[in-house]
PDB file of C-alpha atoms and ligand atoms in Angstrom:
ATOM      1  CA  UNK A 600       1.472  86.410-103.617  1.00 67.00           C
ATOM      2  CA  UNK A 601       0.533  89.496-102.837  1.00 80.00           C
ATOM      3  CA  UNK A 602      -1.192  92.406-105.641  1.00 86.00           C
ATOM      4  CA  UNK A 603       1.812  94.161-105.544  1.00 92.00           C
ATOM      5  CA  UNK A 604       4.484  91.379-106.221  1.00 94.00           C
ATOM      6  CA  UNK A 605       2.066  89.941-109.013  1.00 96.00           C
ATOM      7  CA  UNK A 606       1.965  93.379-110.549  1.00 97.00           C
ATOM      8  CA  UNK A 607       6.279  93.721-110.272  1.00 97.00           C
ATOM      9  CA  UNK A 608       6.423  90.338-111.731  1.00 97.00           C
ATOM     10  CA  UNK A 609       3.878  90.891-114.681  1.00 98.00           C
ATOM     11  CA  UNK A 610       6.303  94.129-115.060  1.00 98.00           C
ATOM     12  CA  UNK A 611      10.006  92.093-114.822  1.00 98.00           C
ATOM     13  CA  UNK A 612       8.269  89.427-117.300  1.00 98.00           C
ATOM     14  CA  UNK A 613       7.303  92.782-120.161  1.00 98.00           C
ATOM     15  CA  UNK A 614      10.804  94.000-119.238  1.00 98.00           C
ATOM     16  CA  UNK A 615      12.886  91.058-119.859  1.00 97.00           C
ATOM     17  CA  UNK A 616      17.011  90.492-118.142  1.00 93.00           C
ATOM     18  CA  UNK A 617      18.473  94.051-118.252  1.00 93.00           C
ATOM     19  CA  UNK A 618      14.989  95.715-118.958  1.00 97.00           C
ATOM     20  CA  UNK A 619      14.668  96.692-114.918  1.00 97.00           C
ATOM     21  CA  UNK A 620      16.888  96.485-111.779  1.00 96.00           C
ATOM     22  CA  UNK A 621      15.144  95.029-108.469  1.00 94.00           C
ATOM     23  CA  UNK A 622      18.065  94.683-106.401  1.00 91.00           C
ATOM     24  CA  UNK A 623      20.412  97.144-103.834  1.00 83.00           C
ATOM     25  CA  UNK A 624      22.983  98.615-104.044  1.00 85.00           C
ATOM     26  CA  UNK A 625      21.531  98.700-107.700  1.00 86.00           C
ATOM     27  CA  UNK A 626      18.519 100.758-106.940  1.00 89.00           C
ATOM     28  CA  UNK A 627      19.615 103.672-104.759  1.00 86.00           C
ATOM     29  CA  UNK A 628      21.272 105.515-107.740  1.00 84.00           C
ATOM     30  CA  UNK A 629      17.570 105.914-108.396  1.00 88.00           C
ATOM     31  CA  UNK A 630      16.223 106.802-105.220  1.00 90.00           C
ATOM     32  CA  UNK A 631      18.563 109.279-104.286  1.00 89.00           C
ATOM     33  CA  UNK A 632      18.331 112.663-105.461  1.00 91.00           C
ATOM     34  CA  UNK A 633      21.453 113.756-106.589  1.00 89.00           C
ATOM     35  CA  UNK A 634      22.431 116.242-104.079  1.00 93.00           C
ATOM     36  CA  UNK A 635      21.734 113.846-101.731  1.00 92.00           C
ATOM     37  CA  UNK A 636      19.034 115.760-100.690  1.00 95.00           C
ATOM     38  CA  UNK A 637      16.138 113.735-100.556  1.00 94.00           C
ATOM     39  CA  UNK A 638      16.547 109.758-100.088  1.00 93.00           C
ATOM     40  CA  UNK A 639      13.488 108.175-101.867  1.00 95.00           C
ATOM     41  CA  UNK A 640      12.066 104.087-102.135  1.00 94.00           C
ATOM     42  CA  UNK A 641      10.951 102.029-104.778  1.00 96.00           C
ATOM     43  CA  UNK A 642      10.783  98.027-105.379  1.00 96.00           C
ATOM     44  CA  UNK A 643      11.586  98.518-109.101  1.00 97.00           C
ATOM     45  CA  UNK A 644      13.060 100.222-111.428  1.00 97.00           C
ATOM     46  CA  UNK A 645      11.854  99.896-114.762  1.00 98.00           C
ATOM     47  CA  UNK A 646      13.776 100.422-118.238  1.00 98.00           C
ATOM     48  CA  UNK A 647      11.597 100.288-121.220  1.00 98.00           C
ATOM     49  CA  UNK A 648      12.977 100.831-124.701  1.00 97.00           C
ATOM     50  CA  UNK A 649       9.175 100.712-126.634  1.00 97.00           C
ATOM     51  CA  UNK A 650       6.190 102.740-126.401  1.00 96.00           C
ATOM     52  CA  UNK A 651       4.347  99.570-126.204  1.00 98.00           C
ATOM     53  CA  UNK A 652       5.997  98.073-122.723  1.00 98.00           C
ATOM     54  CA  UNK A 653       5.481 101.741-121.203  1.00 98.00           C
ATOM     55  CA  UNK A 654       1.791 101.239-122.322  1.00 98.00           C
ATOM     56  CA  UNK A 655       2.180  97.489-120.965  1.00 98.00           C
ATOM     57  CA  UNK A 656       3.639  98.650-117.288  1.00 98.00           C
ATOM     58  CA  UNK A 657       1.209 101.359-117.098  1.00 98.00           C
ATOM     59  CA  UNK A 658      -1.825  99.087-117.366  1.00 98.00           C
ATOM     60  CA  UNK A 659       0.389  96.771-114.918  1.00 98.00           C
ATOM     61  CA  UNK A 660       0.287  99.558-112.609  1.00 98.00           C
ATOM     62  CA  UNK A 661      -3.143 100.958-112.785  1.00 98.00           C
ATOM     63  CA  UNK A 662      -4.341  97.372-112.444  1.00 97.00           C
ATOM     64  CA  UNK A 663      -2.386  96.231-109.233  1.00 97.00           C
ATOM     65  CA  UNK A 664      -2.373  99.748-108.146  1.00 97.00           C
ATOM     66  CA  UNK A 665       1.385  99.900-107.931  1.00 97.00           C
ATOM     67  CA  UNK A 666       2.610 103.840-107.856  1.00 97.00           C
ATOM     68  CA  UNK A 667       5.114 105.057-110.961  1.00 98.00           C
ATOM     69  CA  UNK A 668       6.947 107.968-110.836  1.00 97.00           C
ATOM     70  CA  UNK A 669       8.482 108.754-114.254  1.00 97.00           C
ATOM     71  CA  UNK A 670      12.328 110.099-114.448  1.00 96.00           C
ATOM     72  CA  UNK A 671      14.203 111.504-116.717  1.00 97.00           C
ATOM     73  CA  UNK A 672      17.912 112.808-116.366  1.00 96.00           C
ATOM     74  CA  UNK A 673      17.291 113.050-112.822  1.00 94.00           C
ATOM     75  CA  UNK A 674      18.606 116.751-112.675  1.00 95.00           C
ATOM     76  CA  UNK A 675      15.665 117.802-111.025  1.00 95.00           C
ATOM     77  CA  UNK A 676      15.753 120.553-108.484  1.00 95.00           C
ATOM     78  CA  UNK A 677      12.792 119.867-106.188  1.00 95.00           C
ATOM     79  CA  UNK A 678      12.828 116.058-105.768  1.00 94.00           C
ATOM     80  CA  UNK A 679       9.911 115.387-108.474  1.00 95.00           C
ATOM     81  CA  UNK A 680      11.479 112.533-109.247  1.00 93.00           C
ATOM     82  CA  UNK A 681      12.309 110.949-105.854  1.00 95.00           C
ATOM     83  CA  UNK A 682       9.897 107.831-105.696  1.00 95.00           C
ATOM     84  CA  UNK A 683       7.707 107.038-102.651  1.00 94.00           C
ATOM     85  CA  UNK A 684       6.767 103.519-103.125  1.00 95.00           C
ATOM     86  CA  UNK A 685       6.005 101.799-106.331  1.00 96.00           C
ATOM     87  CA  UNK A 686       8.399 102.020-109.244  1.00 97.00           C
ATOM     88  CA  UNK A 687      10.863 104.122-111.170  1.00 97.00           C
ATOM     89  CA  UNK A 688       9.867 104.558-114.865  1.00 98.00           C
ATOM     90  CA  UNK A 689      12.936 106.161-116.815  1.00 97.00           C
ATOM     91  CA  UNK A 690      12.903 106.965-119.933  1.00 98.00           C
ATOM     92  CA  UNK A 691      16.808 106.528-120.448  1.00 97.00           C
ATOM     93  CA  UNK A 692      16.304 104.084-123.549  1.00 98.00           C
ATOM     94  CA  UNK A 693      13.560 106.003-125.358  1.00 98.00           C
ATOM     95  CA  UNK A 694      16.209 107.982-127.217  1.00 98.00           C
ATOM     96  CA  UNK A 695      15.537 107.834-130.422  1.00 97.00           C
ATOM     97  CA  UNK A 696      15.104 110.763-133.023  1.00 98.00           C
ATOM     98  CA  UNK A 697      12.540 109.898-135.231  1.00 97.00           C
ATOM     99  CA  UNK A 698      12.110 113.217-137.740  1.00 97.00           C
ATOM    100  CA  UNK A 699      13.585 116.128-138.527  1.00 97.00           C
ATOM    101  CA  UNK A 700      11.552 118.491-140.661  1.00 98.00           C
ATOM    102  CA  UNK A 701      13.807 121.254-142.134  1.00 97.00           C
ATOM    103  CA  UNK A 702      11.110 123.145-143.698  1.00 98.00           C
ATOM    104  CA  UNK A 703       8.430 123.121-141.258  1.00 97.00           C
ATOM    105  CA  UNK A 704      11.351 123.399-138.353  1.00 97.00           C
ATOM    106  CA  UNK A 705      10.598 120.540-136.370  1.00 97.00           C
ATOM    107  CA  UNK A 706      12.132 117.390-134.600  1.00 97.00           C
ATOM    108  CA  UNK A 707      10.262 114.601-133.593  1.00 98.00           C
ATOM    109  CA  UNK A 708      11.963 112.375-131.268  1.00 98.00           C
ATOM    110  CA  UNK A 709      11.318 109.959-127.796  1.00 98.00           C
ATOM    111  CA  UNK A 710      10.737 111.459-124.450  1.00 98.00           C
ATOM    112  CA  UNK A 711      14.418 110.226-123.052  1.00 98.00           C
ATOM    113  CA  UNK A 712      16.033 112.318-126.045  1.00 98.00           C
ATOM    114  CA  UNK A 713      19.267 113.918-123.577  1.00 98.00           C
ATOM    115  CA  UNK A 714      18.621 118.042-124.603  1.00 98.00           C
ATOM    116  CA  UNK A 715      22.436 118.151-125.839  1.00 98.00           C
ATOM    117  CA  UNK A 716      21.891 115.407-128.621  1.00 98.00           C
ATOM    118  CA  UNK A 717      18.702 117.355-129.795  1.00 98.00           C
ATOM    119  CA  UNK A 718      20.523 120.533-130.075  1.00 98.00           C
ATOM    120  CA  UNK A 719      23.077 118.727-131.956  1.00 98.00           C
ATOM    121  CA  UNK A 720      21.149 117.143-134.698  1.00 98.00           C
ATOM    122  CA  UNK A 721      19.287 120.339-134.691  1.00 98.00           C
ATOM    123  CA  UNK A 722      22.410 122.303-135.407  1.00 98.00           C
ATOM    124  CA  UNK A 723      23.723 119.304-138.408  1.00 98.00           C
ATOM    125  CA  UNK A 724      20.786 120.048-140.140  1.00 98.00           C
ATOM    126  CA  UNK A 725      21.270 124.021-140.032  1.00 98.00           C
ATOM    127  CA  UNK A 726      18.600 125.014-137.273  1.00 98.00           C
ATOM    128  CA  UNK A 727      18.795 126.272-133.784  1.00 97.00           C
ATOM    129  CA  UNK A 728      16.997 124.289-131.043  1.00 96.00           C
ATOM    130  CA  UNK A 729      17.138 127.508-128.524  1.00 95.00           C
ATOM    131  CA  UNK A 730      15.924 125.811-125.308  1.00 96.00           C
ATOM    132  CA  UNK A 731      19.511 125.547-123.312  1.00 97.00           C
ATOM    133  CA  UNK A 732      20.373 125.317-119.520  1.00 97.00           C
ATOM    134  CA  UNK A 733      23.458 123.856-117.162  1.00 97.00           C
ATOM    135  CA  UNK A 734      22.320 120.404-117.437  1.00 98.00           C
ATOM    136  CA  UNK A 735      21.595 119.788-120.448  1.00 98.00           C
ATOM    137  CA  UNK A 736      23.915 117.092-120.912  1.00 98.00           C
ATOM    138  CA  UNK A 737      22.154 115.279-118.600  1.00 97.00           C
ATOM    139  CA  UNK A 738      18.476 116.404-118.890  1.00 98.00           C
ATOM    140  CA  UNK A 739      15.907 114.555-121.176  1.00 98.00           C
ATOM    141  CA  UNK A 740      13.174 116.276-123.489  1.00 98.00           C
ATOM    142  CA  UNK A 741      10.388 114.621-121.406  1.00 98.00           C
ATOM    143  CA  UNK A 742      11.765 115.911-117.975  1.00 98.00           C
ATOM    144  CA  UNK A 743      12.068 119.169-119.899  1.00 98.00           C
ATOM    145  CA  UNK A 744       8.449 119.539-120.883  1.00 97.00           C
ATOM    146  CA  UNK A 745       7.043 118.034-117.671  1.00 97.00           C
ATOM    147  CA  UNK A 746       9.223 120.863-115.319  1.00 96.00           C
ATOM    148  CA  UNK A 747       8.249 123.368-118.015  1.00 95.00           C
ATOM    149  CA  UNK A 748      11.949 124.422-118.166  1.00 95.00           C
ATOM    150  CA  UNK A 749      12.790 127.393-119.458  1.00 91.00           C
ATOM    151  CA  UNK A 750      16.306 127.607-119.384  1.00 93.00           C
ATOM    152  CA  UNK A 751      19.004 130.361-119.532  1.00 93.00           C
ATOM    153  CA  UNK A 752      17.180 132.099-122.212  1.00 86.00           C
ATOM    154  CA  UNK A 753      14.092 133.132-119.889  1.00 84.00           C
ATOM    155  CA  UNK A 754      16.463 135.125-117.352  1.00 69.00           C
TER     156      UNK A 754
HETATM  157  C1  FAD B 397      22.865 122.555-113.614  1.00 60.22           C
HETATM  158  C2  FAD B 397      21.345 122.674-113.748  1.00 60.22           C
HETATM  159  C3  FAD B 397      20.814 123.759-114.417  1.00 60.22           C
HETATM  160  C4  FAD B 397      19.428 123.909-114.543  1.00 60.22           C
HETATM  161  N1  FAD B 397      18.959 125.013-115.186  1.00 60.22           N
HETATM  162  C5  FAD B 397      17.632 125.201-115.312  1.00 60.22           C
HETATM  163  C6  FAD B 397      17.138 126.358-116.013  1.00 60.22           C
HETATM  164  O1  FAD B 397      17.894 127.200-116.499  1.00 60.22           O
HETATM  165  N2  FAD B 397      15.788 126.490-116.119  1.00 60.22           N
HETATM  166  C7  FAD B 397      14.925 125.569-115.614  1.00 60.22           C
HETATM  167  O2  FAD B 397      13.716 125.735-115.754  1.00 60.22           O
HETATM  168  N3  FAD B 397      15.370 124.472-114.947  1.00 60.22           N
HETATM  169  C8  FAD B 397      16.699 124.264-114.794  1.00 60.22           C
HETATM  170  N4  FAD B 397      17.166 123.146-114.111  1.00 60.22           N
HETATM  171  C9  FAD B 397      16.180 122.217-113.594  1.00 60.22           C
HETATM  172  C10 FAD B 397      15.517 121.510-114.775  1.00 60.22           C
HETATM  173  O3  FAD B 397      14.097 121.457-114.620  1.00 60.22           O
HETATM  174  C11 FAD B 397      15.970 120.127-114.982  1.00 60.22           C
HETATM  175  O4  FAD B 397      17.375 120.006-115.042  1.00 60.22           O
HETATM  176  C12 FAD B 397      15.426 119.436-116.270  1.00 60.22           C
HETATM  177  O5  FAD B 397      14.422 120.132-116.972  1.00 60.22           O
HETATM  178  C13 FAD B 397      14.812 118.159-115.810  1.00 60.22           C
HETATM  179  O6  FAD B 397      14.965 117.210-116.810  1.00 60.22           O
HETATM  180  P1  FAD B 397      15.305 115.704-116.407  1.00 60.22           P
HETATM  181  O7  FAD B 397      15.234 114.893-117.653  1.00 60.22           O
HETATM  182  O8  FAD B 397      16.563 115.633-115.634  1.00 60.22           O
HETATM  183  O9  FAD B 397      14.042 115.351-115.476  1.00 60.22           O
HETATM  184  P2  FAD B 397      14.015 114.587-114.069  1.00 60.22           P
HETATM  185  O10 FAD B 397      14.816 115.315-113.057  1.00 60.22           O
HETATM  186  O11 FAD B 397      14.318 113.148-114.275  1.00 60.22           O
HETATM  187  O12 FAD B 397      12.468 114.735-113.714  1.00 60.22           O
HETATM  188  C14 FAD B 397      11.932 115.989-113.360  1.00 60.22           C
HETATM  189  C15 FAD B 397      10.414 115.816-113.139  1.00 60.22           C
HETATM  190  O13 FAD B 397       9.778 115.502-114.373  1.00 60.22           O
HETATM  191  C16 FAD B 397       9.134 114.235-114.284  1.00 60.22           C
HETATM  192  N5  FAD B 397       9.357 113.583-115.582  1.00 60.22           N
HETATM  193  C17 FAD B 397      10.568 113.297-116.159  1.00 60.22           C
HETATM  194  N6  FAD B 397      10.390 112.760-117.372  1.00 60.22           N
HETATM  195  C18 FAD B 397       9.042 112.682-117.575  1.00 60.22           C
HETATM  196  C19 FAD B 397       8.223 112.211-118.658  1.00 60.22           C
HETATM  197  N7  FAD B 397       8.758 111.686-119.777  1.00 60.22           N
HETATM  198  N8  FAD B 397       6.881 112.286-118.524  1.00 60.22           N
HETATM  199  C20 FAD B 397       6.324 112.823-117.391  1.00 60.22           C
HETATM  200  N9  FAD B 397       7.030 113.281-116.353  1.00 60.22           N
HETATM  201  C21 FAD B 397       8.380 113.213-116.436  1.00 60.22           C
HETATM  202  C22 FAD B 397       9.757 113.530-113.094  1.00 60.22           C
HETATM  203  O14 FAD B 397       8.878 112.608-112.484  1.00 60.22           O
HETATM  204  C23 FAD B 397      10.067 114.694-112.174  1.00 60.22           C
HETATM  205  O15 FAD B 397       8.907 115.071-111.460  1.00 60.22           O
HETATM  206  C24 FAD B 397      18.544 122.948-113.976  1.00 60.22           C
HETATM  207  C25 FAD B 397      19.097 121.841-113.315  1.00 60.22           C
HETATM  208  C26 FAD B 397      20.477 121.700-113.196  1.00 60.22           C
HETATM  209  C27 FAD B 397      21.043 120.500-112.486  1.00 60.22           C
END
């Protein structure tokens, strides 16, 4: 076998049966961007729902030298999240809250936290979580922070 398909293996065996889709038409919701704009590859996509199998796949990865581009909501504007090769890494089932902190006004939660259910809790415990834009519904905290997004409040 090849390093590649000994590294996507490794990966299915961390991931478990419904921890990762492998298969078309399965994959191309993935590797399309959703305007259709930009028509992206990868052999895997990968669904983690620990901080430990992320850290498990990335070593994978780096090991077999298998590419990993992370994704979010996929609401993207600029393709970032199209993959070229390698695997998808979405963060759709790291979506827990862990802490809100009412006095020190802070939330601690995982990077696939959708914006919407962040503002929520924020606003059940009597506090504003002010960063707000069109697709937040949609968006994640971690696509958030890595596309610096500023939202409707910046314009
Ligand atoms: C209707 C609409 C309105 C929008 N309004 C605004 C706006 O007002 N202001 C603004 O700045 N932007 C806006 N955007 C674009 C905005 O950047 C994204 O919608 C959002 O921030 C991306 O979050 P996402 O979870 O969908 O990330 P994705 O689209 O999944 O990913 C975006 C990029 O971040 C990377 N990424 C995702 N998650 C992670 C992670 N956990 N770790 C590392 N990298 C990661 C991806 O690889 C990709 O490069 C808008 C988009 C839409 C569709």
């Amino acid at each position: 076998m090849a390093n590649t398909d000994v590294g996507l293996q490794a990966i299915r065996d961390v991931l478990g049966d419904g921890g990762y889709v492998d298969t078309q038409p399965g994959l191309d919701a993935y590797q399309i961007e959703w305007r259709g704009l930009w028509t992206g590859h990868c052999e895997l996509f990968a669904k983690p729902n620990t901080t430990e199998q992320v850290s498990r796949i990335l070593a994978i990865c780096n090991s077999h030298g298998i590419p990993v581009v992370p994704q979010g909501g996929n609401t993207g504007l600029v393709g970032g999240g199209v993959p070229n090769g390698g695997i998808v890494l979405t963060t759709q089932r790291l979506n827990r809250i862990r802490e809100i902190d009412t006095v020190n006004f802070t939330l601690a939660c995982d990077a696939g936290c959708v914006l919407a259910t962040i503002q929520a809790e924020a606003e059940a415990n009597d506090r504003l979580f002010p960063l707000s834009l069109g697709a937040e519904g949609s968006c994640q905290i971690g696509g958030n922070l890595s596309t610096n997004a500023g939202g409707v409040q910046v314009l």
